[in-house]
Amino acid sequence: MHSMRSPHVTIVGAGFSGLVAARELEANGVDVSIFEARDRIGGRAWTDERLGHALEMGATWVHWMQPFIWTEIARYDRSIHPSPVADTAYWISAGQVHSGTEAELDAKLERPQTEIFAGSREFFPFPHDPLHILDSADADLIDRFRAADEGGVLDALRDGDFSQEEIDLADAYWSAGYNGHTASASPLMAKHWAALSDHRLSLLDEQTLRYKLVGGMRGIYEAIAADLRAPITLNTAVTAVAHTESGAAVTLADGTVVDSDAVIVTAPLGALDRIAFVPELPAEARAVIDAGFNSTGFKIWIKVRGHHSLIAYAPTGHPLALIRSEYFLDDDTTILVGFGPDHSRIDLHDPQSVQEIIRAWRPDLEVIETTGHDWVADPWSGQTWATPRSGQFLHGWSLFRDTSTRLRFAGADWASGWNGVVVDGAIETGITTARRLLADLRR
Ligand SMILES: Cc1cc2nc3c(=O)[nH]c(=O)nc-3n(C[C@H](O)[C@H](O)[C@H](O)COP(=O)(O)OP(=O)(O)OC[C@H]3O[C@@H](n4cnc5c(N)ncnc54)[C@H](O)[C@@H]3O)c2cc1C
């Protein structure tokens, strides 16, 4: 480190990864400045008052098997509570609505999911080092690993003896899980999720959709921000980053240039085309930015009259892939949460059109109000949670991990463990990027 003064690092973005990176750097004597384009902190985690309730516009569910978020939950003395189990499950296949219990629905998913998860043990012996086997001496294994990055996540079901009902259920599940089209979704991510969940569907469901924070995500991201000395300048987009081996300069939207010893960019892939990098990023990283991730979907909150305890699935072709009852309010209404693969197929703020969509399962449900945030249309995300297109598990997120200059990337999109999808990965990279940078600044 420079002996006469503390090093100074600029962080672009005040989501989980930016806040955690700032905390890690400050704890090691670095001066930090954070510039955030939006008028709030939290990024793709955003607890807001809507429909008469605190609702998560982005991240909701957490789990003790996700090591980085769990550390924060312990650190800030937070607690979790479960989402409700549904009384009735509905699923659409070949235009027919079926119904049963949630346990029956899960049982029907077990067989196709086992096929989709196939290879998870040999491909991911160390789930937090997802490209580990590329170093293997087993050429055949590497070939099969590479091949598994191509095609779509449902391809595994096409040649087998799977019924249309099983394929449609898996389609609905992964349209929600990838939050994008299943046909273009790299099959490797599903196998990686399986490896992060002891290869068990029940644990995967528990990790991604069961436990949420008492007090919401804001209870954590506001607590991290409160631990910082660094100024967080809101409403201030970074438009350009000039980077060398010894420093970096960021240009703010008003033209101001801020010099520092390094910059950590935490903007998601979908927002990177708004930043001019000088020198330009390597061609293969630029190609990933141009292609974007597979995350073209949405999350919606739907308030309906009466108390209804349900979960419902629908395959490609239906704007909503999954809805589930989340809150039963005292005024005899229920708030459902929903996910679909294509944000252009729904108006998140139009109850009437949403009513038409959920008629497919339950014509009697009366939609009162809806809300959500269109993360794909939002210039500061351009996507929802990061999920890889075909080929991007091997040629996507990892291209942003190593740089030869003082420009560094952090963010869930580049995580090794829960890569892209959850806050856990944002925290992981906030820590690891900050630590690698510290080592470099001390050299
Ligand atoms: C709908 C939805 C549901 C989700 N559900 C879950 C869930 O249930 N559980 C879970 O753990 N995770 C969930 N996630 C994922 C989770 O929200 C993200 O993985 C995590 O919040 C990403 O944090 P980050 O810091 O990497 O990125 P972000 O939160 O996106 O932070 C990046 C920040 O950079 C800012 N920024 C971008 N460009 C610029 C610029 N040019 N100048 C200045 N600032 C800029 C952005 O405004 C943003 O604040 C969900 C995400 C979405 C969208």
mmCIF file of N, CA, C and O and ligand atoms in Angstrom, residues 12-18 35-38 40-45 57-62 66 179 208 217 236-239 266-268 271 274-275 298-299 339 375 379-381 383-385 410-413 420-424 426 429, ligand 1:
data_model
loop_
_atom_site.group_PDB
_atom_site.id
_atom_site.type_symbol
_atom_site.label_atom_id
_atom_site.label_comp_id
_atom_site.label_asym_id
_atom_site.label_seq_id
_atom_site.Cartn_x
_atom_site.Cartn_y
_atom_site.Cartn_z
ATOM 1 N N VAL A 12 -19.001 1.231 -7.771
ATOM 2 C CA VAL A 12 -20.148 1.586 -8.602
ATOM 3 C C VAL A 12 -21.301 0.668 -8.211
ATOM 4 O O VAL A 12 -21.275 -0.530 -8.493
ATOM 5 N N GLY A 13 -22.311 1.238 -7.532
ATOM 6 C CA GLY A 13 -23.498 0.467 -7.167
ATOM 7 C C GLY A 13 -23.570 0.165 -5.687
ATOM 8 O O GLY A 13 -22.583 -0.262 -5.077
ATOM 9 N N ALA A 14 -24.749 0.407 -5.097
ATOM 10 C CA ALA A 14 -24.962 0.173 -3.657
ATOM 11 C C ALA A 14 -25.956 -0.956 -3.431
ATOM 12 O O ALA A 14 -26.852 -0.867 -2.589
ATOM 13 N N GLY A 15 -25.820 -2.039 -4.196
ATOM 14 C CA GLY A 15 -26.545 -3.279 -3.899
ATOM 15 C C GLY A 15 -25.742 -4.061 -2.878
ATOM 16 O O GLY A 15 -24.765 -3.552 -2.300
ATOM 17 N N PHE A 16 -26.121 -5.296 -2.635
ATOM 18 C CA PHE A 16 -25.434 -6.102 -1.620
ATOM 19 C C PHE A 16 -23.939 -6.196 -1.887
ATOM 20 O O PHE A 16 -23.126 -6.065 -0.974
ATOM 21 N N SER A 17 -23.547 -6.437 -3.134
ATOM 22 C CA SER A 17 -22.120 -6.654 -3.379
ATOM 23 C C SER A 17 -21.324 -5.379 -3.147
ATOM 24 O O SER A 17 -20.239 -5.421 -2.561
ATOM 25 N N GLY A 18 -21.848 -4.231 -3.578
ATOM 26 C CA GLY A 18 -21.137 -2.976 -3.385
ATOM 27 C C GLY A 18 -21.018 -2.625 -1.913
ATOM 28 O O GLY A 18 -19.954 -2.205 -1.426
ATOM 29 N N PHE A 35 -20.968 5.271 -5.618
ATOM 30 C CA PHE A 35 -21.901 6.016 -6.467
ATOM 31 C C PHE A 35 -23.015 5.082 -6.906
ATOM 32 O O PHE A 35 -22.759 3.987 -7.416
ATOM 33 N N GLU A 36 -24.242 5.501 -6.688
ATOM 34 C CA GLU A 36 -25.410 4.660 -6.965
ATOM 35 C C GLU A 36 -26.352 5.420 -7.916
ATOM 36 O O GLU A 36 -26.762 6.541 -7.635
ATOM 37 N N ALA A 37 -26.708 4.778 -9.033
ATOM 38 C CA ALA A 37 -27.542 5.435 -10.038
ATOM 39 C C ALA A 37 -28.971 5.690 -9.548
ATOM 40 O O ALA A 37 -29.580 6.711 -9.888
ATOM 41 N N ARG A 38 -29.490 4.780 -8.744
ATOM 42 C CA ARG A 38 -30.886 4.921 -8.315
ATOM 43 C C ARG A 38 -31.000 5.872 -7.111
ATOM 44 O O ARG A 38 -29.982 6.264 -6.533
ATOM 45 N N ARG A 40 -32.091 4.989 -4.273
ATOM 46 C CA ARG A 40 -32.125 4.152 -3.066
ATOM 47 C C ARG A 40 -30.985 3.144 -3.124
ATOM 48 O O ARG A 40 -30.443 2.890 -4.211
ATOM 49 N N ILE A 41 -30.665 2.569 -1.957
ATOM 50 C CA ILE A 41 -29.688 1.483 -1.926
ATOM 51 C C ILE A 41 -30.425 0.144 -2.037
ATOM 52 O O ILE A 41 -31.645 0.106 -2.026
ATOM 53 N N GLY A 42 -29.683 -0.946 -2.146
ATOM 54 C CA GLY A 42 -30.290 -2.289 -2.132
ATOM 55 C C GLY A 42 -30.261 -2.977 -3.486
ATOM 56 O O GLY A 42 -30.251 -4.195 -3.557
ATOM 57 N N GLY A 43 -30.277 -2.192 -4.567
ATOM 58 C CA GLY A 43 -30.226 -2.794 -5.909
ATOM 59 C C GLY A 43 -31.412 -3.708 -6.162
ATOM 60 O O GLY A 43 -32.572 -3.317 -5.947
ATOM 61 N N ARG A 44 -31.103 -4.947 -6.558
ATOM 62 C CA ARG A 44 -32.174 -5.896 -6.870
ATOM 63 C C ARG A 44 -32.795 -6.513 -5.610
ATOM 64 O O ARG A 44 -33.629 -7.411 -5.708
ATOM 65 N N ALA A 45 -32.408 -6.055 -4.459
ATOM 66 C CA ALA A 45 -33.142 -6.334 -3.223
ATOM 67 C C ALA A 45 -33.824 -5.016 -2.849
ATOM 68 O O ALA A 45 -33.158 -3.979 -2.757
ATOM 69 N N MET A 57 -39.719 -6.436 -3.918
ATOM 70 C CA MET A 57 -39.788 -6.289 -5.373
ATOM 71 C C MET A 57 -38.775 -7.223 -6.048
ATOM 72 O O MET A 57 -38.944 -7.636 -7.175
ATOM 73 N N GLY A 58 -37.702 -7.496 -5.334
ATOM 74 C CA GLY A 58 -36.670 -8.399 -5.862
ATOM 75 C C GLY A 58 -36.494 -9.577 -4.914
ATOM 76 O O GLY A 58 -37.442 -10.309 -4.635
ATOM 77 N N ALA A 59 -35.261 -9.723 -4.403
ATOM 78 C CA ALA A 59 -34.916 -10.890 -3.573
ATOM 79 C C ALA A 59 -35.839 -11.047 -2.376
ATOM 80 O O ALA A 59 -36.174 -10.066 -1.704
ATOM 81 N N THR A 60 -36.234 -12.302 -2.096
ATOM 82 C CA THR A 60 -37.091 -12.607 -0.948
ATOM 83 C C THR A 60 -36.512 -13.717 -0.079
ATOM 84 O O THR A 60 -36.302 -13.544 1.119
ATOM 85 N N TRP A 61 -36.224 -14.904 -0.678
ATOM 86 C CA TRP A 61 -35.972 -16.105 0.114
ATOM 87 C C TRP A 61 -34.493 -16.306 0.399
ATOM 88 O O TRP A 61 -33.628 -16.002 -0.453
ATOM 89 N N VAL A 62 -34.224 -16.813 1.586
ATOM 90 C CA VAL A 62 -32.843 -17.047 2.053
ATOM 91 C C VAL A 62 -32.807 -18.422 2.713
ATOM 92 O O VAL A 62 -33.860 -19.019 2.963
ATOM 93 N N GLN A 66 -27.059 -21.268 2.530
ATOM 94 C CA GLN A 66 -26.395 -20.240 1.702
ATOM 95 C C GLN A 66 -25.453 -19.481 2.642
ATOM 96 O O GLN A 66 -25.890 -18.631 3.414
ATOM 97 N N ASN A 179 -36.193 -17.807 -14.708
ATOM 98 C CA ASN A 179 -36.868 -16.541 -14.968
ATOM 99 C C ASN A 179 -36.636 -16.116 -16.415
ATOM 100 O O ASN A 179 -36.291 -14.978 -16.736
ATOM 101 N N THR A 208 -34.737 -22.013 -2.189
ATOM 102 C CA THR A 208 -35.064 -20.920 -3.111
ATOM 103 C C THR A 208 -36.450 -20.318 -2.872
ATOM 104 O O THR A 208 -36.721 -19.231 -3.378
ATOM 105 N N MET A 217 -35.627 -7.871 3.333
ATOM 106 C CA MET A 217 -34.241 -7.705 2.885
ATOM 107 C C MET A 217 -33.657 -6.373 3.355
ATOM 108 O O MET A 217 -32.468 -6.256 3.625
ATOM 109 N N THR A 236 -26.698 9.054 -8.909
ATOM 110 C CA THR A 236 -25.448 9.419 -9.577
ATOM 111 C C THR A 236 -24.906 8.227 -10.350
ATOM 112 O O THR A 236 -24.198 7.379 -9.802
ATOM 113 N N ALA A 237 -25.257 8.178 -11.624
ATOM 114 C CA ALA A 237 -24.778 7.084 -12.474
ATOM 115 C C ALA A 237 -23.331 7.308 -12.874
ATOM 116 O O ALA A 237 -22.912 8.450 -13.108
ATOM 117 N N VAL A 238 -22.596 6.230 -12.958
ATOM 118 C CA VAL A 238 -21.245 6.266 -13.526
ATOM 119 C C VAL A 238 -21.384 5.955 -15.016
ATOM 120 O O VAL A 238 -22.012 4.961 -15.392
ATOM 121 N N THR A 239 -20.843 6.810 -15.852
ATOM 122 C CA THR A 239 -21.017 6.627 -17.305
ATOM 123 C C THR A 239 -19.759 6.080 -17.981
ATOM 124 O O THR A 239 -19.844 5.533 -19.073
ATOM 125 N N THR A 266 -20.181 -2.983 -9.711
ATOM 126 C CA THR A 266 -21.118 -4.029 -9.280
ATOM 127 C C THR A 266 -22.405 -4.025 -10.107
ATOM 128 O O THR A 266 -23.353 -4.715 -9.757
ATOM 129 N N ALA A 267 -22.430 -3.249 -11.190
ATOM 130 C CA ALA A 267 -23.624 -3.250 -12.051
ATOM 131 C C ALA A 267 -23.826 -4.645 -12.628
ATOM 132 O O ALA A 267 -22.868 -5.322 -12.980
ATOM 133 N N PRO A 268 -25.087 -5.101 -12.718
ATOM 134 C CA PRO A 268 -25.318 -6.412 -13.336
ATOM 135 C C PRO A 268 -24.972 -6.396 -14.828
ATOM 136 O O PRO A 268 -24.855 -5.320 -15.423
ATOM 137 N N ALA A 271 -26.781 -4.083 -17.183
ATOM 138 C CA ALA A 271 -26.597 -2.633 -17.087
ATOM 139 C C ALA A 271 -25.193 -2.214 -17.517
ATOM 140 O O ALA A 271 -24.867 -1.028 -17.506
ATOM 141 N N ARG A 274 -24.204 0.495 -20.279
ATOM 142 C CA ARG A 274 -24.355 1.931 -20.001
ATOM 143 C C ARG A 274 -23.047 2.542 -19.520
ATOM 144 O O ARG A 274 -22.963 3.733 -19.253
ATOM 145 N N ILE A 275 -22.023 1.725 -19.354
ATOM 146 C CA ILE A 275 -20.725 2.233 -18.892
ATOM 147 C C ILE A 275 -19.708 2.058 -20.027
ATOM 148 O O ILE A 275 -19.560 0.955 -20.566
ATOM 149 N N PHE A 298 -40.056 -11.878 -15.007
ATOM 150 C CA PHE A 298 -40.610 -10.910 -14.051
ATOM 151 C C PHE A 298 -41.077 -11.625 -12.792
ATOM 152 O O PHE A 298 -41.220 -12.849 -12.773
ATOM 153 N N LYS A 299 -41.290 -10.796 -11.781
ATOM 154 C CA LYS A 299 -41.942 -11.225 -10.536
ATOM 155 C C LYS A 299 -43.109 -10.278 -10.318
ATOM 156 O O LYS A 299 -42.969 -9.069 -10.538
ATOM 157 N N PHE A 339 -44.343 -15.572 -11.008
ATOM 158 C CA PHE A 339 -43.143 -15.446 -11.849
ATOM 159 C C PHE A 339 -43.477 -15.902 -13.270
ATOM 160 O O PHE A 339 -44.274 -16.814 -13.460
ATOM 161 N N TRP A 375 -37.722 -5.259 -13.764
ATOM 162 C CA TRP A 375 -36.247 -5.198 -13.674
ATOM 163 C C TRP A 375 -35.591 -5.268 -15.042
ATOM 164 O O TRP A 375 -34.490 -4.741 -15.234
ATOM 165 N N PRO A 379 -33.084 0.440 -16.548
ATOM 166 C CA PRO A 379 -31.730 0.582 -17.111
ATOM 167 C C PRO A 379 -30.616 0.184 -16.150
ATOM 168 O O PRO A 379 -29.508 -0.121 -16.595
ATOM 169 N N TRP A 380 -30.896 0.151 -14.839
ATOM 170 C CA TRP A 380 -29.819 -0.142 -13.879
ATOM 171 C C TRP A 380 -29.757 -1.618 -13.497
ATOM 172 O O TRP A 380 -29.001 -2.017 -12.624
ATOM 173 N N SER A 381 -30.594 -2.435 -14.167
ATOM 174 C CA SER A 381 -30.458 -3.892 -14.026
ATOM 175 C C SER A 381 -30.531 -4.558 -15.406
ATOM 176 O O SER A 381 -29.669 -5.365 -15.746
ATOM 177 N N GLN A 383 -32.255 -6.860 -16.409
ATOM 178 C CA GLN A 383 -32.437 -8.307 -16.256
ATOM 179 C C GLN A 383 -32.972 -8.536 -14.842
ATOM 180 O O GLN A 383 -32.960 -7.630 -14.011
ATOM 181 N N THR A 384 -33.400 -9.778 -14.574
ATOM 182 C CA THR A 384 -33.748 -10.112 -13.185
ATOM 183 C C THR A 384 -32.515 -10.787 -12.568
ATOM 184 O O THR A 384 -31.407 -10.270 -12.710
ATOM 185 N N TRP A 385 -32.702 -11.936 -11.873
ATOM 186 C CA TRP A 385 -31.514 -12.642 -11.360
ATOM 187 C C TRP A 385 -30.819 -13.297 -12.552
ATOM 188 O O TRP A 385 -31.481 -13.737 -13.492
ATOM 189 N N ALA A 410 -17.625 -7.045 -9.136
ATOM 190 C CA ALA A 410 -18.239 -7.833 -8.070
ATOM 191 C C ALA A 410 -19.729 -7.865 -8.366
ATOM 192 O O ALA A 410 -20.233 -7.054 -9.136
ATOM 193 N N GLY A 411 -20.431 -8.796 -7.757
ATOM 194 C CA GLY A 411 -21.879 -8.875 -7.981
ATOM 195 C C GLY A 411 -22.310 -10.314 -8.103
ATOM 196 O O GLY A 411 -21.517 -11.188 -8.476
ATOM 197 N N ALA A 412 -23.584 -10.542 -7.783
ATOM 198 C CA ALA A 412 -24.126 -11.891 -7.840
ATOM 199 C C ALA A 412 -23.873 -12.541 -9.193
ATOM 200 O O ALA A 412 -23.624 -13.748 -9.272
ATOM 201 N N ASP A 413 -23.914 -11.744 -10.252
ATOM 202 C CA ASP A 413 -23.791 -12.300 -11.608
ATOM 203 C C ASP A 413 -22.475 -13.040 -11.828
ATOM 204 O O ASP A 413 -22.370 -13.872 -12.736
ATOM 205 N N GLY A 420 -25.259 -15.868 -9.652
ATOM 206 C CA GLY A 420 -26.303 -15.115 -10.342
ATOM 207 C C GLY A 420 -27.597 -14.955 -9.593
ATOM 208 O O GLY A 420 -28.161 -13.867 -9.546
ATOM 209 N N VAL A 421 -28.051 -16.033 -8.992
ATOM 210 C CA VAL A 421 -29.458 -16.066 -8.595
ATOM 211 C C VAL A 421 -29.794 -15.458 -7.263
ATOM 212 O O VAL A 421 -30.899 -14.989 -7.062
ATOM 213 N N VAL A 422 -28.899 -15.543 -6.317
ATOM 214 C CA VAL A 422 -29.301 -15.111 -4.978
ATOM 215 C C VAL A 422 -28.320 -14.112 -4.369
ATOM 216 O O VAL A 422 -27.176 -13.971 -4.799
ATOM 217 N N VAL A 423 -28.827 -13.433 -3.346
ATOM 218 C CA VAL A 423 -28.037 -12.438 -2.630
ATOM 219 C C VAL A 423 -26.738 -13.058 -2.106
ATOM 220 O O VAL A 423 -25.705 -12.393 -2.020
ATOM 221 N N ASP A 424 -26.797 -14.319 -1.744
ATOM 222 C CA ASP A 424 -25.611 -15.016 -1.255
ATOM 223 C C ASP A 424 -24.407 -14.793 -2.176
ATOM 224 O O ASP A 424 -23.301 -14.502 -1.715
ATOM 225 N N ALA A 426 -23.952 -12.353 -4.293
ATOM 226 C CA ALA A 426 -23.549 -10.934 -4.290
ATOM 227 C C ALA A 426 -22.597 -10.679 -3.133
ATOM 228 O O ALA A 426 -21.577 -9.987 -3.266
ATOM 229 N N THR A 429 -19.046 -12.342 -3.692
ATOM 230 C CA THR A 429 -18.124 -11.596 -4.566
ATOM 231 C C THR A 429 -17.747 -10.246 -3.977
ATOM 232 O O THR A 429 -16.671 -9.728 -4.267
HETATM 233 C C1 LIG B 1 -37.309 -10.383 -9.141
HETATM 234 C C2 LIG B 1 -36.123 -10.899 -8.395
HETATM 235 C C3 LIG B 1 -36.289 -11.892 -7.428
HETATM 236 C C4 LIG B 1 -35.185 -12.377 -6.726
HETATM 237 N N1 LIG B 1 -35.369 -13.308 -5.734
HETATM 238 C C5 LIG B 1 -34.335 -13.649 -4.926
HETATM 239 C C6 LIG B 1 -34.550 -14.398 -3.740
HETATM 240 O O1 LIG B 1 -35.680 -14.811 -3.447
HETATM 241 N N2 LIG B 1 -33.484 -14.660 -2.928
HETATM 242 C C7 LIG B 1 -32.240 -14.167 -3.201
HETATM 243 O O2 LIG B 1 -31.315 -14.354 -2.405
HETATM 244 N N3 LIG B 1 -32.007 -13.443 -4.339
HETATM 245 C C8 LIG B 1 -33.028 -13.169 -5.186
HETATM 246 N N4 LIG B 1 -32.816 -12.388 -6.287
HETATM 247 C C9 LIG B 1 -31.430 -12.067 -6.672
HETATM 248 C C10 LIG B 1 -30.831 -10.939 -5.863
HETATM 249 O O3 LIG B 1 -31.728 -9.864 -5.805
HETATM 250 C C11 LIG B 1 -29.545 -10.511 -6.534
HETATM 251 O O4 LIG B 1 -28.725 -11.620 -6.783
HETATM 252 C C12 LIG B 1 -28.740 -9.526 -5.672
HETATM 253 O O5 LIG B 1 -29.577 -8.591 -5.046
HETATM 254 C C13 LIG B 1 -27.720 -8.865 -6.558
HETATM 255 O O6 LIG B 1 -26.917 -7.972 -5.815
HETATM 256 P P1 LIG B 1 -25.728 -7.213 -6.551
HETATM 257 O O7 LIG B 1 -25.162 -6.275 -5.577
HETATM 258 O O8 LIG B 1 -24.864 -8.188 -7.214
HETATM 259 O O9 LIG B 1 -26.440 -6.429 -7.764
HETATM 260 P P2 LIG B 1 -27.559 -5.295 -7.690
HETATM 261 O O10 LIG B 1 -28.423 -5.517 -6.519
HETATM 262 O O11 LIG B 1 -28.186 -5.218 -9.021
HETATM 263 O O12 LIG B 1 -26.713 -3.980 -7.369
HETATM 264 C C14 LIG B 1 -26.039 -3.274 -8.378
HETATM 265 C C15 LIG B 1 -26.241 -1.791 -8.119
HETATM 266 O O13 LIG B 1 -25.519 -1.049 -9.111
HETATM 267 C C16 LIG B 1 -26.296 0.073 -9.497
HETATM 268 N N5 LIG B 1 -25.839 0.502 -10.802
HETATM 269 C C17 LIG B 1 -25.972 -0.133 -11.995
HETATM 270 N N6 LIG B 1 -25.376 0.571 -12.987
HETATM 271 C C18 LIG B 1 -24.856 1.666 -12.406
HETATM 272 C C19 LIG B 1 -24.113 2.781 -12.905
HETATM 273 N N7 LIG B 1 -23.778 2.892 -14.204
HETATM 274 N N8 LIG B 1 -23.741 3.748 -12.030
HETATM 275 C C20 LIG B 1 -24.055 3.649 -10.708
HETATM 276 N N9 LIG B 1 -24.768 2.637 -10.184
HETATM 277 C C21 LIG B 1 -25.147 1.644 -11.024
HETATM 278 C C22 LIG B 1 -27.718 -0.447 -9.460
HETATM 279 O O14 LIG B 1 -28.664 0.591 -9.370
HETATM 280 C C23 LIG B 1 -27.694 -1.347 -8.225
HETATM 281 O O15 LIG B 1 -28.071 -0.655 -7.062
HETATM 282 C C24 LIG B 1 -33.885 -11.882 -7.012
HETATM 283 C C25 LIG B 1 -33.727 -10.904 -7.989
HETATM 284 C C26 LIG B 1 -34.820 -10.410 -8.676
HETATM 285 C C27 LIG B 1 -34.618 -9.344 -9.705
#
